Amino acid sequence: MGERQESGPLTNRKRRSTVSGGRVSLKGNSKSGGNGTSENGHSHGGSKKANDEKTTHSTTRSGKEKGRSDEGYERLGCHKLQESLLSSASGYSNYRGILNWCVVMLVLSNARLFLENLIKYGILVDPIQIVSLFLKDPYSWPAPCLVIASNIFSLSALYIEKRLAVGSFSEKVGLMLHTMNLTIILCFPVAVVWFVSSMTPVGGVFALSIYTVLFLKLYSYKDVNKWCREIRQAKARTLSRSLSYPVVDKANGEVLQTQVTYPGNLTLRDLYYFIFAPTLCYELNFPRSPRIRKRFLLRRLFEMLFFMQLLIGLIQQWMVPTIQNSMKPFKDMDFSRIIERLLKLAVPNHLIWLIFFYWFFHSTMNFVAELMQFGDREFYRDWWNSETVTYFWQNWNIPVHKWCIRHFYKPILKKGVNKWTAQTAVFFASAFFHEYLVSIPLKMFRLWAFMGMMAQIPLAWLVGRFLTGNYGNAAVWISLIIGQPIAILMYFHDYYVLNYEESQVAEVA
Ligand SMILES: CC(C)(COP(=O)(O)OP(=O)(O)OC[C@H]1O[C@@H](n2cnc3c(N)ncnc32)[C@H](O)[C@@H]1OP(=O)(O)O)[C@@H](O)C(=O)NCCC(=O)NCCS
């Protein structure tokens, strides 16, 4: 490659110098001729002028002829030293057209699949069915009741913090009460989902997700307030002034921003701002956007409603029949058919996952943030360019990743645990919550979600060790496209066997 680059410019230079050399001499001639004409015209007589004109004319003619012959040479040569666009040595990188082609192909092939689906199953989208997914009995609303009840735990956390701030509780008692509060947050909804018969699986996932988010938020609330007390104590040792009043920064007599300081933050308003804010990490002074942009808010709201409908429609029309059709190959243990079903499911599942990503991390989170004037909008980074599994987990879900780093990973590292063990511990906790959100609502423990999450550690090692660049990126995409439908099929198969086949067996008996 180096050799080629060297020889290219060299040859070009040679050719150019030949051509320009001719031009220089040509120009020189015509110029001198031109000047001579004007000078001679003024200083000499008519005969000489005619003579000179003759000379000039002949010089110009010879110049023109030479130019023409040069053009002729140029016409004869039409090649130059250059690489083909698709070879890497060309340095070409504009593949916009190819990307558009991919999109067109994707739309066309999916349109075919969509038509095939419609012809085979008819219209399966049913808005009434969505209500029944959340409610079994119209007079019993266990999931919304559970969500309302979660306020008790938030208020308990605030009460404990207030007592700790004034010194009524010791740090030990505070930690014990917080631990109890957090443990109940995880256990209480499990009991309700498990024992209340009117709770549906979808209602269960919804309620448990809210409780999981609350658990992570209140854990962060506890930690940050503790850090504030530690700073206060450290400062009290050196400074005698109190930090318990809001500090107001002023510039040119104007109020810029009210900075809340500990324990001025321990109010209902502050706690509920954090609970509704699109973040899991507590802070006393969140960055705030200056105003609510109405057009931005309406766009996000429209996207939220549209993509939610689309998601539900695609699940009903595309996912459910494909999963249902997969049961027979599973029962017969027909491996080639199982793989065929898996690949068939991978397409709608992946499309739905991508739409979910946009709906949740872009539309919904930005909508809530805009409404609350919450300034930090980094809910995701460019995970789609991940060349390693590690990069994917660092960038796809920023609120969870930030929480993991701040409240779990760094505290373990500070205790002297090595990096590998700390990372395994984070993935273990994440695997626990993934399993918690699936197993409890389905009322069966199969550990597929847990294993899927734990498998990320060896997968990250394998991809990082053996693949780089585009190959690494392709490996991450394949793991996303194939990994999820495997887990979904496993759960659906087990749920089907447990709930439908057993009831059929019971009916026959
Ligand atoms: C496990 C996990 C936290 C590791 O994250 P990572 O970014 O690869 O970890 P790194 O070792 O590169 O370091 C992260 C941070 O710790 C710091 N750090 C590293 N070693 C440290 C040490 N010994 N002491 C103190 N800090 C240290 C780094 O400086 C870095 O800080 P920064 O974020 O301020 O730059 C991450 O992979 C993760 O979040 N996994 C779980 C994701 C998940 O389950 N998401 C659920 C989505 S549904």
XYZ file of C-alpha atoms and ligand atoms in Angstrom:
557
model
C 0.000 0.000 0.000
C 2.836 2.323 0.945
C 4.579 1.520 -2.263
C 1.501 2.214 -4.311
C 0.951 5.563 -2.666
C 4.552 6.527 -3.371
C 4.482 5.530 -7.015
C 1.099 7.211 -7.638
C 1.973 10.861 -6.941
C 5.427 10.379 -8.457
C 4.094 9.293 -11.845
C 1.433 11.994 -11.771
C 4.037 14.650 -11.039
C 6.126 13.470 -13.988
C 3.200 13.650 -16.359
C 2.039 17.022 -15.082
C 5.537 18.518 -15.403
C 5.739 17.396 -19.025
C 2.439 19.041 -19.851
C 3.005 22.205 -17.839
C 6.544 22.454 -19.204
C 5.088 22.710 -22.685
C 2.551 25.251 -21.500
C 5.169 27.416 -19.823
C 7.237 27.644 -22.977
C 4.092 28.227 -24.985
C 2.950 31.036 -22.711
C 6.420 32.545 -22.749
C 6.357 32.692 -26.524
C 2.932 34.154 -26.860
C 3.605 36.668 -24.092
C 6.809 37.911 -25.625
C 5.118 38.009 -28.963
C 2.269 40.016 -27.529
C 4.534 42.497 -25.840
C 6.687 42.783 -28.899
C 3.639 43.598 -30.938
C 2.572 46.462 -28.720
C 6.100 47.789 -28.198
C 6.963 47.476 -31.865
C 3.688 48.945 -32.888
C 4.495 52.146 -31.052
C 8.207 52.483 -31.809
C 8.544 51.278 -35.427
C 7.073 52.082 -38.808
C 4.212 50.421 -40.695
C 6.302 47.962 -42.718
C 8.091 46.808 -39.630
C 4.702 46.620 -37.908
C 3.410 44.391 -40.654
C 6.529 42.333 -40.363
C 6.196 42.123 -36.627
C 2.510 41.305 -36.950
C 3.506 38.523 -39.269
C 6.019 37.283 -36.720
C 3.512 37.633 -33.902
C 0.837 35.933 -35.909
C 3.125 33.065 -36.747
C 4.233 32.807 -33.092
C 0.619 32.807 -31.866
C -0.308 30.298 -34.497
C 2.530 28.011 -33.512
C 1.432 28.415 -29.836
C -2.147 27.548 -30.725
C -1.003 24.588 -32.716
C 1.112 23.405 -29.823
C -1.875 23.853 -27.472
C -4.020 21.873 -29.852
C -1.449 19.125 -30.037
C -1.335 19.106 -26.174
C -5.115 18.781 -26.062
C -4.683 15.945 -28.485
C -2.254 14.217 -26.114
C -4.641 14.790 -23.244
C -7.399 13.243 -25.286
C -5.177 10.257 -25.975
C -4.604 9.553 -22.240
C -7.677 8.942 -20.072
C -6.255 6.868 -17.210
C -4.656 7.797 -13.957
C -3.259 5.797 -11.097
C -6.160 5.167 -8.702
C -7.750 2.478 -6.521
C -11.206 0.971 -6.970
C -13.753 2.588 -4.623
C -14.557 -0.638 -2.785
C -10.927 -1.488 -1.962
C -9.868 -0.269 1.455
C -6.772 1.489 -0.004
C -9.053 3.981 -1.792
C -9.983 5.589 1.530
C -13.580 5.899 0.298
C -16.153 5.903 3.091
C -19.413 7.405 1.831
C -21.862 4.478 1.898
C -25.018 6.574 2.273
C -26.551 5.074 -0.858
C -25.845 1.533 0.378
C -27.502 2.400 3.681
C -30.569 3.683 1.826
C -30.575 0.469 -0.219
C -30.537 -1.540 3.026
C -33.508 0.449 4.304
C -35.425 -0.034 1.039
C -34.675 -3.793 1.073
C -35.695 -3.990 4.717
C -38.992 -2.233 4.039
C -39.715 -4.378 0.979
C -38.881 -7.700 2.645
C -40.868 -6.755 5.750
C -43.791 -5.602 3.597
C -43.816 -9.064 2.058
C -43.727 -10.681 5.490
C -46.485 -8.341 6.664
C -48.695 -9.276 3.716
C -47.983 -12.969 4.213
C -48.916 -12.583 7.874
C -52.179 -10.770 7.012
C -53.147 -13.394 4.419
C -52.387 -16.235 6.839
C -53.914 -14.914 10.074
C -56.190 -11.988 9.128
C -56.223 -8.954 11.443
C -55.300 -10.027 14.983
C -54.903 -6.544 16.515
C -57.508 -6.287 19.267
C -57.622 -3.236 21.579
C -60.019 -4.980 24.013
C -57.478 -7.759 24.513
C -54.954 -5.145 25.733
C -57.266 -4.211 28.606
C -57.656 -7.891 29.502
C -53.870 -8.216 29.641
C -53.857 -5.770 32.545
C -57.205 -6.647 34.148
C -58.703 -10.075 34.822
C -61.572 -8.798 36.898
C -62.951 -5.297 36.134
C -63.669 -4.775 39.858
C -60.171 -5.688 41.019
C -57.197 -3.500 40.092
C -54.254 -4.999 42.008
C -51.432 -3.527 39.887
C -52.506 0.154 40.137
C -53.254 -0.389 43.865
C -49.724 -1.738 44.342
C -48.271 1.304 42.598
C -50.270 3.689 44.813
C -49.150 1.747 47.908
C -45.510 2.305 46.928
C -45.819 5.875 48.292
C -45.591 4.425 51.809
C -41.997 3.341 51.141
C -40.975 6.684 49.681
C -42.412 8.508 52.692
C -40.670 6.062 55.043
C -37.318 6.797 53.381
C -37.883 10.546 53.799
C -38.853 10.093 57.454
C -35.702 8.034 58.172
C -33.514 10.632 56.438
C -35.098 13.513 58.383
C -34.430 11.693 61.661
C -30.858 10.966 60.615
C -30.293 14.607 59.630
C -31.236 15.922 63.078
C -29.377 13.107 64.828
C -32.458 11.386 66.334
C -31.326 8.146 64.691
C -27.762 6.913 64.730
C -26.181 5.878 61.417
C -26.496 2.223 62.452
C -30.226 2.486 63.198
C -30.725 4.482 59.980
C -28.977 1.824 57.915
C -31.024 -0.921 59.548
C -34.321 0.903 58.884
C -33.343 1.694 55.276
C -32.386 -1.959 54.725
C -35.767 -3.056 56.091
C -37.578 -0.526 53.903
C -35.683 -1.608 50.783
C -36.177 -5.321 51.514
C -39.923 -4.805 51.905
C -39.971 -2.863 48.605
C -38.673 -5.994 46.884
C -40.701 -8.581 48.831
C -44.106 -6.935 49.285
C -45.037 -6.806 45.560
C -43.831 -10.405 45.142
C -46.341 -11.542 47.753
C -49.152 -9.518 46.143
C -48.366 -10.724 42.601
C -48.077 -14.304 43.798
C -51.186 -14.525 45.957
C -53.719 -12.130 44.423
C -55.503 -14.231 41.828
C -56.788 -11.258 39.817
C -53.217 -10.124 39.043
C -52.342 -10.746 35.376
C -48.731 -11.452 34.217
C -48.592 -8.117 32.366
C -49.984 -6.259 35.410
C -47.379 -8.071 37.513
C -44.491 -6.997 35.245
C -45.773 -3.406 35.353
C -46.051 -3.290 39.168
C -42.719 -5.050 39.752
C -40.950 -2.712 37.323
C -42.237 0.316 39.251
C -41.082 -1.247 42.537
C -37.655 -2.107 41.085
C -37.186 1.484 39.903
C -38.300 2.723 43.332
C -35.834 0.366 45.018
C -32.937 1.705 42.925
C -34.009 5.326 43.468
C -34.406 5.031 47.236
C -31.089 3.194 47.469
C -29.466 6.150 45.703
C -31.391 8.610 47.947
C -30.047 6.848 51.044
C -26.459 6.815 49.744
C -26.356 10.457 48.636
C -27.841 11.744 51.899
C -25.278 9.672 53.783
C -22.461 11.175 51.681
C -23.886 14.642 52.457
C -23.779 13.898 56.195
C -20.190 12.707 55.872
C -19.232 15.925 54.045
C -21.112 17.983 56.639
C -19.255 16.272 59.459
C -15.915 16.717 57.701
C -16.662 20.410 57.137
C -17.917 20.879 60.687
C -14.522 19.799 61.861
C -12.836 22.555 59.872
C -15.556 25.193 59.526
C -18.008 26.376 62.112
C -20.635 27.762 59.720
C -23.878 25.872 59.087
C -24.761 24.469 55.663
C -28.427 24.015 56.389
C -29.687 27.068 54.486
C -30.204 27.369 50.743
C -27.360 29.247 49.082
C -28.388 31.700 46.396
C -25.853 32.527 43.710
C -26.155 36.088 42.503
C -24.674 37.804 39.487
C -25.207 41.520 38.883
C -27.957 41.490 41.478
C -29.963 38.801 39.604
C -30.816 35.420 41.046
C -29.204 32.732 38.875
C -30.137 29.416 40.477
C -31.091 28.358 43.957
C -28.662 25.720 45.142
C -30.130 23.363 47.728
C -27.774 22.143 50.418
C -28.141 19.321 52.921
C -30.502 18.951 54.846
C -32.536 21.562 52.954
C -33.195 18.869 50.350
C -35.185 16.658 52.739
C -38.624 17.806 51.608
C -41.583 16.068 49.995
C -41.255 18.260 46.907
C -37.576 17.342 46.415
C -38.221 13.628 46.967
C -41.157 13.462 44.555
C -39.248 15.455 41.915
C -36.574 12.745 42.089
C -39.121 9.906 42.079
C -40.735 11.162 38.862
C -37.495 12.369 37.214
C -36.046 10.123 34.472
C -32.986 9.089 36.461
C -32.078 6.500 39.100
C -29.282 8.550 40.668
C -30.220 11.129 43.284
C -28.625 14.554 43.350
C -29.387 17.607 45.472
C -29.271 19.975 42.500
C -30.209 18.377 39.203
C -29.266 20.316 36.069
C -32.465 22.022 34.869
C -33.488 23.130 31.389
C -34.497 26.825 31.238
C -38.054 26.318 29.897
C -40.522 23.733 28.564
C -40.346 23.632 24.742
C -43.965 23.013 23.729
C -43.229 21.801 20.169
C -40.598 19.368 21.455
C -43.010 18.137 24.137
C -45.842 17.589 21.638
C -43.547 15.764 19.213
C -42.410 13.391 21.952
C -46.021 12.868 23.094
C -47.105 12.041 19.560
C -44.184 9.599 19.192
C -45.031 7.992 22.533
C -48.647 7.356 21.566
C -47.846 6.257 18.021
C -45.011 3.867 18.896
C -46.979 2.374 21.799
C -49.837 1.491 19.418
C -47.339 0.153 16.898
C -45.623 -1.994 19.530
C -48.884 -3.505 20.735
C -50.074 -4.081 17.162
C -46.821 -5.797 16.129
C -46.841 -8.035 19.216
C -50.436 -9.133 18.607
C -50.168 -9.507 14.853
C -46.634 -10.826 14.407
C -45.036 -12.099 17.613
C -47.874 -14.050 19.235
C -48.781 -16.250 16.219
C -45.080 -16.944 15.528
C -44.515 -18.018 19.132
C -47.681 -20.132 19.160
C -46.556 -21.883 15.972
C -43.255 -22.753 17.627
C -44.817 -25.062 20.196
C -45.114 -28.122 17.966
C -41.408 -28.258 16.942
C -40.551 -27.858 20.643
C -42.856 -30.722 21.621
C -41.467 -32.970 18.872
C -37.897 -31.855 19.643
C -37.470 -31.222 15.923
C -34.223 -29.204 16.031
C -34.140 -27.970 12.440
C -37.741 -26.698 12.806
C -36.893 -25.151 16.189
C -34.010 -23.204 14.572
C -36.301 -22.159 11.708
C -38.906 -20.874 14.230
C -36.192 -19.130 16.215
C -34.948 -17.264 13.162
C -38.519 -16.459 12.158
C -39.199 -14.994 15.597
C -35.902 -13.081 15.606
C -37.123 -10.613 12.947
C -40.302 -9.289 14.653
C -38.686 -9.540 18.077
C -35.731 -7.427 17.029
C -37.908 -4.859 15.275
C -40.098 -4.599 18.372
C -37.033 -4.257 20.597
C -35.667 -1.409 18.440
C -39.027 0.368 18.476
C -39.197 -0.165 22.238
C -35.750 1.388 22.592
C -36.817 4.514 20.704
C -40.215 4.666 22.430
C -38.808 4.354 25.950
C -35.320 5.864 25.897
C -35.973 8.679 23.456
C -39.686 9.576 23.322
C -40.905 8.749 26.828
C -37.829 9.781 28.799
C -37.464 13.030 26.872
C -41.179 13.735 27.325
C -40.949 13.302 31.100
C -37.663 15.246 31.248
C -39.077 18.130 29.206
C -42.182 18.259 31.389
C -40.054 18.344 34.554
C -37.374 20.603 33.035
C -34.844 17.896 33.818
C -31.673 18.931 32.023
C -29.570 15.751 31.663
C -30.934 14.015 28.566
C -28.191 11.433 28.149
C -30.444 8.377 28.387
C -28.448 6.362 25.840
C -25.246 6.672 23.889
C -24.195 5.174 20.542
C -24.597 1.525 21.550
C -25.352 0.633 17.903
C -21.653 1.151 17.116
C -20.568 -1.296 19.862
C -17.576 -3.337 18.795
C -17.466 -5.079 22.169
C -20.161 -6.407 24.504
C -18.681 -4.244 27.287
C -19.220 -1.107 25.186
C -22.843 -2.145 24.614
C -23.575 -2.416 28.361
C -21.808 0.883 29.020
C -23.945 2.725 26.496
C -27.381 1.240 25.934
C -29.148 2.020 29.219
C -27.411 5.010 30.787
C -29.682 5.449 33.857
C -29.047 1.833 34.957
C -25.358 1.921 34.019
C -24.852 5.185 35.950
C -26.576 3.684 38.996
C -24.470 0.507 38.764
C -21.205 2.470 38.572
C -22.099 5.000 41.311
C -23.854 2.836 43.887
C -22.539 -0.662 43.305
C -19.388 -0.968 41.169
C -17.265 1.856 42.608
C -18.224 1.149 46.272
C -17.174 -2.516 45.804
C -13.921 -1.467 44.124
C -13.235 0.909 47.025
C -13.497 -2.058 49.403
C -10.508 -3.603 47.617
C -12.376 -6.103 45.470
C -10.721 -6.621 42.069
C -12.295 -5.316 38.855
C -13.323 -8.690 37.458
C -15.151 -9.726 40.657
C -16.835 -6.300 40.836
C -18.066 -6.580 37.241
C -19.331 -10.118 37.874
C -21.171 -8.861 40.966
C -22.869 -6.090 38.912
C -23.959 -8.556 36.239
C -25.157 -10.929 38.968
C -27.343 -8.182 40.484
C -28.612 -7.223 37.031
C -29.356 -10.891 36.264
C -31.266 -11.164 39.550
C -33.504 -8.202 38.661
C -34.093 -9.481 35.108
C -35.193 -12.841 36.511
C -37.262 -11.123 39.235
C -39.205 -9.177 36.590
C -40.011 -12.294 34.566
C -40.283 -15.244 36.960
C -42.562 -13.672 39.579
C -45.276 -12.438 37.157
C -45.185 -15.766 35.253
C -45.093 -17.644 38.576
C -42.359 -20.028 37.460
C -38.606 -20.104 38.016
C -36.661 -21.139 34.964
C -33.597 -18.834 35.228
C -33.409 -18.214 31.455
C -33.219 -14.415 31.933
C -30.695 -14.868 34.740
C -28.503 -17.094 32.605
C -28.856 -14.768 29.610
C -27.493 -11.888 31.670
C -24.712 -13.939 33.265
C -23.725 -15.220 29.813
C -22.740 -11.640 28.967
C -19.496 -12.060 30.943
C -18.008 -14.940 28.878
C -19.511 -13.426 25.719
C -17.800 -10.090 26.479
C -14.519 -11.930 26.966
C -14.879 -13.942 23.736
C -15.842 -10.954 21.566
C -13.161 -8.743 23.140
C -10.494 -11.428 22.738
C -11.140 -12.641 19.190
C -13.092 -9.972 17.297
C -12.475 -6.325 16.536
C -13.959 -3.559 14.388
C -16.838 -4.519 12.124
C -16.599 -8.189 13.180
C -17.020 -7.206 16.816
C -19.970 -4.969 15.901
C -21.595 -7.815 13.923
C -21.096 -10.176 16.900
C -22.878 -7.716 19.226
C -25.783 -7.383 16.765
C -26.059 -11.176 16.356
C -26.103 -11.677 20.123
C -28.930 -9.116 20.381
C -30.922 -10.480 17.466
C -30.655 -14.161 18.408
C -30.209 -14.066 22.198
C -33.561 -12.499 23.084
C -35.827 -14.799 21.025
C -34.095 -17.830 22.567
C -35.053 -16.625 26.055
C -38.588 -15.676 24.924
C -39.188 -19.062 23.314
C -37.881 -20.865 26.378
C -40.191 -18.948 28.728
C -43.183 -19.274 26.423
C -42.630 -22.991 25.981
C -42.353 -23.566 29.733
C -45.342 -21.307 30.470
C -47.415 -23.085 27.835
C -46.495 -26.547 29.122
C -47.157 -25.526 32.723
C -50.468 -23.721 32.221
C -52.143 -25.179 29.128
C -50.922 -28.749 28.752
C -51.430 -29.470 32.442
C -54.974 -28.079 32.301
C -55.649 -30.231 29.203
C -54.319 -33.287 31.027
C -56.527 -32.429 34.013
C -59.580 -32.048 31.727
C -58.925 -35.430 30.075
C -58.515 -37.085 33.483
C -20.212 -3.777 35.151
C -20.173 -2.364 34.621
C -20.687 -1.403 35.666
C -18.742 -2.044 34.249
O -18.683 -0.787 33.703
P -17.373 -0.265 32.928
O -17.661 1.100 32.440
O -16.974 -1.295 31.935
O -16.301 -0.245 34.106
P -14.853 0.408 34.130
O -13.980 -0.541 34.862
O -14.462 0.793 32.759
O -14.972 1.725 35.032
C -16.137 2.415 35.290
C -15.819 3.551 36.240
O -15.198 3.052 37.424
C -13.956 3.739 37.627
N -12.998 2.806 38.215
C -12.395 1.772 37.589
N -11.588 1.154 38.470
C -11.675 1.817 39.637
C -11.072 1.653 40.924
N -10.244 0.667 41.165
N -11.418 2.526 41.891
C -12.284 3.532 41.662
N -12.886 3.736 40.467
C -12.583 2.887 39.479
C -13.536 4.203 36.266
O -12.676 5.320 36.349
C -14.852 4.575 35.649
O -15.247 5.844 36.127
P -16.062 6.888 35.223
O -17.365 6.196 34.891
O -16.241 8.055 36.109
O -15.203 7.113 34.026
C -21.032 -2.221 33.315
O -20.663 -3.199 32.398
C -22.508 -2.336 33.589
O -23.161 -1.344 33.875
N -23.075 -3.559 33.482
C -24.440 -3.850 33.810
C -25.339 -3.191 32.860
C -26.744 -3.651 33.027
O -27.043 -4.626 33.625
N -27.660 -2.926 32.462
C -29.019 -3.304 32.513
C -29.655 -2.799 31.338
S -31.239 -3.458 31.107
